[in-house]
């Protein structure tokens, strides 16, 4: 819309040169969340910056197309949807707000919708950038299926996968203070119970944790979070039974013992 004033001059020049008349559509400006003209202070200014962070082309296109345009309640669009559904006459006249949280959400939807093999192809360069070979993990498909929605872009997902390939080199300080420091007895008991567990899979581990919680009277966070911190260094992971299954019995018990030594 800031080029509306240029348009009459362009039309006069076109007529003078004998060019055919064009049909113009002036779109509203794209604004930041503060409703001021979008600039570097609001977000990345290059599409390449978003691609380098691990946003899919389809999610970026989806976000751009939705600026100032909607189609009922539908949010997720692919190129073929836009070719079919987009109407320039339906664009709103008010400025369109670029909200990075919307891009994050749409990217997570697009990541969730692709096949696991395609997800691997997209993720591979981001893992290689932090010196991880994805093929070194024995339960790769199970791990990636569990973790593909853990973050909103491929770079963040790759970093979230570090503990599953490289182990834990540090613990989140706030998590330690909140959940780990007073969990010595809990970890000790659970290490013994898990060491005697014959079947190491998600359902068996979930049952063991539930039975322990019922008998101890502890809350779910008091039981689960010390283990999660021991396994990943933070309080974020897929369901705990699944996380334990993915990491494996020997490595899980080893990490729990290291956490126990850390607080002892």
PDB file of N, CA, C and O in Angstrom, residues 44-84:
ATOM      1  N   UNK A  44      13.710 -12.426  11.750  1.00  0.00           N
ATOM      2  CA  UNK A  44      14.687 -12.560  10.672  1.00  0.00           C
ATOM      3  C   UNK A  44      14.149 -11.859   9.432  1.00  0.00           C
ATOM      4  O   UNK A  44      12.949 -11.842   9.186  1.00  0.00           O
ATOM      5  N   UNK A  45      15.052 -11.270   8.643  1.00  0.00           N
ATOM      6  CA  UNK A  45      14.597 -10.501   7.484  1.00  0.00           C
ATOM      7  C   UNK A  45      14.791 -11.257   6.177  1.00  0.00           C
ATOM      8  O   UNK A  45      14.419 -10.770   5.128  1.00  0.00           O
ATOM      9  N   UNK A  46      15.379 -12.423   6.221  1.00  0.00           N
ATOM     10  CA  UNK A  46      15.616 -13.198   5.009  1.00  0.00           C
ATOM     11  C   UNK A  46      14.981 -14.573   5.147  1.00  0.00           C
ATOM     12  O   UNK A  46      15.052 -15.194   6.221  1.00  0.00           O
ATOM     13  N   UNK A  47      14.384 -15.044   4.065  1.00  0.00           N
ATOM     14  CA  UNK A  47      13.827 -16.395   4.086  1.00  0.00           C
ATOM     15  C   UNK A  47      14.925 -17.419   4.339  1.00  0.00           C
ATOM     16  O   UNK A  47      14.682 -18.460   4.965  1.00  0.00           O
ATOM     17  N   UNK A  48      16.129 -17.134   3.854  1.00  0.00           N
ATOM     18  CA  UNK A  48      17.250 -18.051   4.074  1.00  0.00           C
ATOM     19  C   UNK A  48      17.557 -18.217   5.563  1.00  0.00           C
ATOM     20  O   UNK A  48      17.957 -19.290   6.005  1.00  0.00           O
ATOM     21  N   UNK A  49      17.370 -17.153   6.328  1.00  0.00           N
ATOM     22  CA  UNK A  49      17.612 -17.252   7.777  1.00  0.00           C
ATOM     23  C   UNK A  49      16.672 -18.276   8.407  1.00  0.00           C
ATOM     24  O   UNK A  49      17.076 -19.059   9.269  1.00  0.00           O
ATOM     25  N   UNK A  50      15.420 -18.254   7.975  1.00  0.00           N
ATOM     26  CA  UNK A  50      14.456 -19.218   8.516  1.00  0.00           C
ATOM     27  C   UNK A  50      14.777 -20.631   8.041  1.00  0.00           C
ATOM     28  O   UNK A  50      14.665 -21.595   8.804  1.00  0.00           O
ATOM     29  N   UNK A  51      15.177 -20.767   6.777  1.00  0.00           N
ATOM     30  CA  UNK A  51      15.559 -22.083   6.270  1.00  0.00           C
ATOM     31  C   UNK A  51      16.760 -22.627   7.045  1.00  0.00           C
ATOM     32  O   UNK A  51      16.831 -23.819   7.360  1.00  0.00           O
ATOM     33  N   UNK A  52      17.714 -21.743   7.352  1.00  0.00           N
ATOM     34  CA  UNK A  52      18.916 -22.165   8.080  1.00  0.00           C
ATOM     35  C   UNK A  52      18.618 -22.561   9.523  1.00  0.00           C
ATOM     36  O   UNK A  52      19.402 -23.280  10.153  1.00  0.00           O
ATOM     37  N   UNK A  53      17.491 -22.091  10.050  1.00  0.00           N
ATOM     38  CA  UNK A  53      17.075 -22.488  11.400  1.00  0.00           C
ATOM     39  C   UNK A  53      16.289 -23.800  11.382  1.00  0.00           C
ATOM     40  O   UNK A  53      16.049 -24.383  12.434  1.00  0.00           O
ATOM     41  N   UNK A  54      15.886 -24.217  10.180  1.00  0.00           N
ATOM     42  CA  UNK A  54      15.169 -25.484  10.086  1.00  0.00           C
ATOM     43  C   UNK A  54      13.668 -25.337   9.933  1.00  0.00           C
ATOM     44  O   UNK A  54      12.903 -26.170  10.424  1.00  0.00           O
ATOM     45  N   UNK A  55      13.252 -24.286   9.239  1.00  0.00           N
ATOM     46  CA  UNK A  55      11.838 -24.155   8.896  1.00  0.00           C
ATOM     47  C   UNK A  55      11.650 -24.683   7.473  1.00  0.00           C
ATOM     48  O   UNK A  55      12.412 -24.338   6.570  1.00  0.00           O
ATOM     49  N   UNK A  56      10.653 -25.523   7.281  1.00  0.00           N
ATOM     50  CA  UNK A  56      10.400 -26.118   5.969  1.00  0.00           C
ATOM     51  C   UNK A  56       9.886 -25.066   4.985  1.00  0.00           C
ATOM     52  O   UNK A  56       9.161 -24.148   5.367  1.00  0.00           O
ATOM     53  N   UNK A  57      10.258 -25.245   3.708  1.00  0.00           N
ATOM     54  CA  UNK A  57       9.762 -24.338   2.667  1.00  0.00           C
ATOM     55  C   UNK A  57       8.235 -24.265   2.700  1.00  0.00           C
ATOM     56  O   UNK A  57       7.647 -23.190   2.550  1.00  0.00           O
ATOM     57  N   UNK A  58       7.601 -25.421   2.855  1.00  0.00           N
ATOM     58  CA  UNK A  58       6.130 -25.456   2.823  1.00  0.00           C
ATOM     59  C   UNK A  58       5.523 -24.662   3.977  1.00  0.00           C
ATOM     60  O   UNK A  58       4.471 -24.034   3.823  1.00  0.00           O
ATOM     61  N   UNK A  59       6.196 -24.674   5.147  1.00  0.00           N
ATOM     62  CA  UNK A  59       5.683 -23.934   6.297  1.00  0.00           C
ATOM     63  C   UNK A  59       5.883 -22.428   6.110  1.00  0.00           C
ATOM     64  O   UNK A  59       5.023 -21.621   6.501  1.00  0.00           O
ATOM     65  N   UNK A  60       7.006 -22.030   5.509  1.00  0.00           N
ATOM     66  CA  UNK A  60       7.250 -20.610   5.239  1.00  0.00           C
ATOM     67  C   UNK A  60       6.223 -20.096   4.233  1.00  0.00           C
ATOM     68  O   UNK A  60       5.624 -19.029   4.413  1.00  0.00           O
ATOM     69  N   UNK A  61       6.000 -20.869   3.173  1.00  0.00           N
ATOM     70  CA  UNK A  61       4.997 -20.504   2.166  1.00  0.00           C
ATOM     71  C   UNK A  61       3.611 -20.389   2.797  1.00  0.00           C
ATOM     72  O   UNK A  61       2.862 -19.437   2.539  1.00  0.00           O
ATOM     73  N   UNK A  62       3.272 -21.341   3.634  1.00  0.00           N
ATOM     74  CA  UNK A  62       1.988 -21.360   4.343  1.00  0.00           C
ATOM     75  C   UNK A  62       1.828 -20.080   5.166  1.00  0.00           C
ATOM     76  O   UNK A  62       0.780 -19.412   5.139  1.00  0.00           O
ATOM     77  N   UNK A  63       2.880 -19.706   5.881  1.00  0.00           N
ATOM     78  CA  UNK A  63       2.842 -18.515   6.734  1.00  0.00           C
ATOM     79  C   UNK A  63       2.673 -17.244   5.901  1.00  0.00           C
ATOM     80  O   UNK A  63       1.868 -16.365   6.227  1.00  0.00           O
ATOM     81  N   UNK A  64       3.439 -17.151   4.818  1.00  0.00           N
ATOM     82  CA  UNK A  64       3.342 -15.966   3.960  1.00  0.00           C
ATOM     83  C   UNK A  64       1.953 -15.840   3.338  1.00  0.00           C
ATOM     84  O   UNK A  64       1.383 -14.751   3.283  1.00  0.00           O
ATOM     85  N   UNK A  65       1.427 -16.958   2.876  1.00  0.00           N
ATOM     86  CA  UNK A  65       0.110 -16.933   2.231  1.00  0.00           C
ATOM     87  C   UNK A  65      -0.991 -16.525   3.201  1.00  0.00           C
ATOM     88  O   UNK A  65      -1.991 -15.925   2.795  1.00  0.00           O
ATOM     89  N   UNK A  66      -0.803 -16.851   4.479  1.00  0.00           N
ATOM     90  CA  UNK A  66      -1.840 -16.564   5.478  1.00  0.00           C
ATOM     91  C   UNK A  66      -1.770 -15.132   6.009  1.00  0.00           C
ATOM     92  O   UNK A  66      -2.593 -14.740   6.817  1.00  0.00           O
ATOM     93  N   UNK A  67      -0.787 -14.365   5.570  1.00  0.00           N
ATOM     94  CA  UNK A  67      -0.699 -12.972   6.020  1.00  0.00           C
ATOM     95  C   UNK A  67      -1.825 -12.156   5.386  1.00  0.00           C
ATOM     96  O   UNK A  67      -1.798 -11.860   4.201  1.00  0.00           O
ATOM     97  N   UNK A  68      -2.820 -11.842   6.186  1.00  0.00           N
ATOM     98  CA  UNK A  68      -3.929 -11.032   5.681  1.00  0.00           C
ATOM     99  C   UNK A  68      -4.956 -11.793   4.875  1.00  0.00           C
ATOM    100  O   UNK A  68      -5.823 -11.185   4.231  1.00  0.00           O
ATOM    101  N   UNK A  69      -4.862 -13.134   4.886  1.00  0.00           N
ATOM    102  CA  UNK A  69      -5.822 -13.943   4.123  1.00  0.00           C
ATOM    103  C   UNK A  69      -6.203 -15.166   4.937  1.00  0.00           C
ATOM    104  O   UNK A  69      -5.369 -15.759   5.631  1.00  0.00           O
ATOM    105  N   UNK A  70      -7.447 -15.549   4.859  1.00  0.00           N
ATOM    106  CA  UNK A  70      -7.898 -16.738   5.580  1.00  0.00           C
ATOM    107  C   UNK A  70      -8.906 -17.489   4.724  1.00  0.00           C
ATOM    108  O   UNK A  70      -9.475 -16.947   3.777  1.00  0.00           O
ATOM    109  N   UNK A  71      -9.114 -18.738   5.121  1.00  0.00           N
ATOM    110  CA  UNK A  71     -10.095 -19.579   4.420  1.00  0.00           C
ATOM    111  C   UNK A  71     -10.860 -20.360   5.473  1.00  0.00           C
ATOM    112  O   UNK A  71     -10.545 -21.505   5.792  1.00  0.00           O
ATOM    113  N   UNK A  72     -11.816 -19.709   6.089  1.00  0.00           N
ATOM    114  CA  UNK A  72     -12.576 -20.352   7.159  1.00  0.00           C
ATOM    115  C   UNK A  72     -11.674 -20.648   8.344  1.00  0.00           C
ATOM    116  O   UNK A  72     -10.841 -19.838   8.741  1.00  0.00           O
ATOM    117  N   UNK A  73     -11.836 -21.848   8.884  1.00  0.00           N
ATOM    118  CA  UNK A  73     -11.062 -22.258  10.055  1.00  0.00           C
ATOM    119  C   UNK A  73      -9.745 -22.940   9.670  1.00  0.00           C
ATOM    120  O   UNK A  73      -8.939 -23.255  10.523  1.00  0.00           O
ATOM    121  N   UNK A  74      -9.535 -23.149   8.399  1.00  0.00           N
ATOM    122  CA  UNK A  74      -8.348 -23.889   7.948  1.00  0.00           C
ATOM    123  C   UNK A  74      -7.089 -23.054   8.149  1.00  0.00           C
ATOM    124  O   UNK A  74      -7.058 -21.863   7.823  1.00  0.00           O
ATOM    125  N   UNK A  75      -6.044 -23.688   8.697  1.00  0.00           N
ATOM    126  CA  UNK A  75      -4.778 -23.007   8.956  1.00  0.00           C
ATOM    127  C   UNK A  75      -3.639 -23.566   8.117  1.00  0.00           C
ATOM    128  O   UNK A  75      -2.776 -22.833   7.652  1.00  0.00           O
ATOM    129  N   UNK A  76      -3.607 -24.893   7.958  1.00  0.00           N
ATOM    130  CA  UNK A  76      -2.476 -25.544   7.296  1.00  0.00           C
ATOM    131  C   UNK A  76      -2.775 -25.699   5.805  1.00  0.00           C
ATOM    132  O   UNK A  76      -3.742 -26.341   5.409  1.00  0.00           O
ATOM    133  N   UNK A  77      -1.905 -25.084   4.982  1.00  0.00           N
ATOM    134  CA  UNK A  77      -2.054 -25.133   3.534  1.00  0.00           C
ATOM    135  C   UNK A  77      -0.751 -25.610   2.899  1.00  0.00           C
ATOM    136  O   UNK A  77       0.343 -25.300   3.381  1.00  0.00           O
ATOM    137  N   UNK A  78      -0.888 -26.325   1.802  1.00  0.00           N
ATOM    138  CA  UNK A  78       0.246 -26.668   0.952  1.00  0.00           C
ATOM    139  C   UNK A  78       0.048 -25.965  -0.388  1.00  0.00           C
ATOM    140  O   UNK A  78      -1.020 -25.390  -0.647  1.00  0.00           O
ATOM    141  N   UNK A  79       1.076 -25.990  -1.229  1.00  0.00           N
ATOM    142  CA  UNK A  79       1.027 -25.235  -2.477  1.00  0.00           C
ATOM    143  C   UNK A  79      -0.217 -25.576  -3.297  1.00  0.00           C
ATOM    144  O   UNK A  79      -0.892 -24.676  -3.824  1.00  0.00           O
ATOM    145  N   UNK A  80      -0.529 -26.872  -3.404  1.00  0.00           N
ATOM    146  CA  UNK A  80      -1.700 -27.255  -4.205  1.00  0.00           C
ATOM    147  C   UNK A  80      -2.998 -26.697  -3.603  1.00  0.00           C
ATOM    148  O   UNK A  80      -3.940 -26.370  -4.337  1.00  0.00           O
ATOM    149  N   UNK A  81      -3.036 -26.573  -2.256  1.00  0.00           N
ATOM    150  CA  UNK A  81      -4.213 -25.975  -1.608  1.00  0.00           C
ATOM    151  C   UNK A  81      -4.334 -24.499  -1.975  1.00  0.00           C
ATOM    152  O   UNK A  81      -5.430 -23.991  -2.243  1.00  0.00           O
ATOM    153  N   UNK A  82      -3.202 -23.815  -1.972  1.00  0.00           N
ATOM    154  CA  UNK A  82      -3.205 -22.375  -2.251  1.00  0.00           C
ATOM    155  C   UNK A  82      -3.589 -22.100  -3.701  1.00  0.00           C
ATOM    156  O   UNK A  82      -4.329 -21.154  -3.982  1.00  0.00           O
ATOM    157  N   UNK A  83      -3.069 -22.922  -4.602  1.00  0.00           N
ATOM    158  CA  UNK A  83      -3.428 -22.758  -6.022  1.00  0.00           C
ATOM    159  C   UNK A  83      -4.940 -22.902  -6.194  1.00  0.00           C
ATOM    160  O   UNK A  83      -5.565 -22.163  -6.947  1.00  0.00           O
ATOM    161  N   UNK A  84      -5.521 -23.819  -5.447  1.00  0.00           N
ATOM    162  CA  UNK A  84      -6.958 -24.070  -5.549  1.00  0.00           C
ATOM    163  C   UNK A  84      -7.793 -23.013  -4.813  1.00  0.00           C
ATOM    164  O   UNK A  84      -8.823 -22.557  -5.315  1.00  0.00           O
TER     165      UNK A  84
END
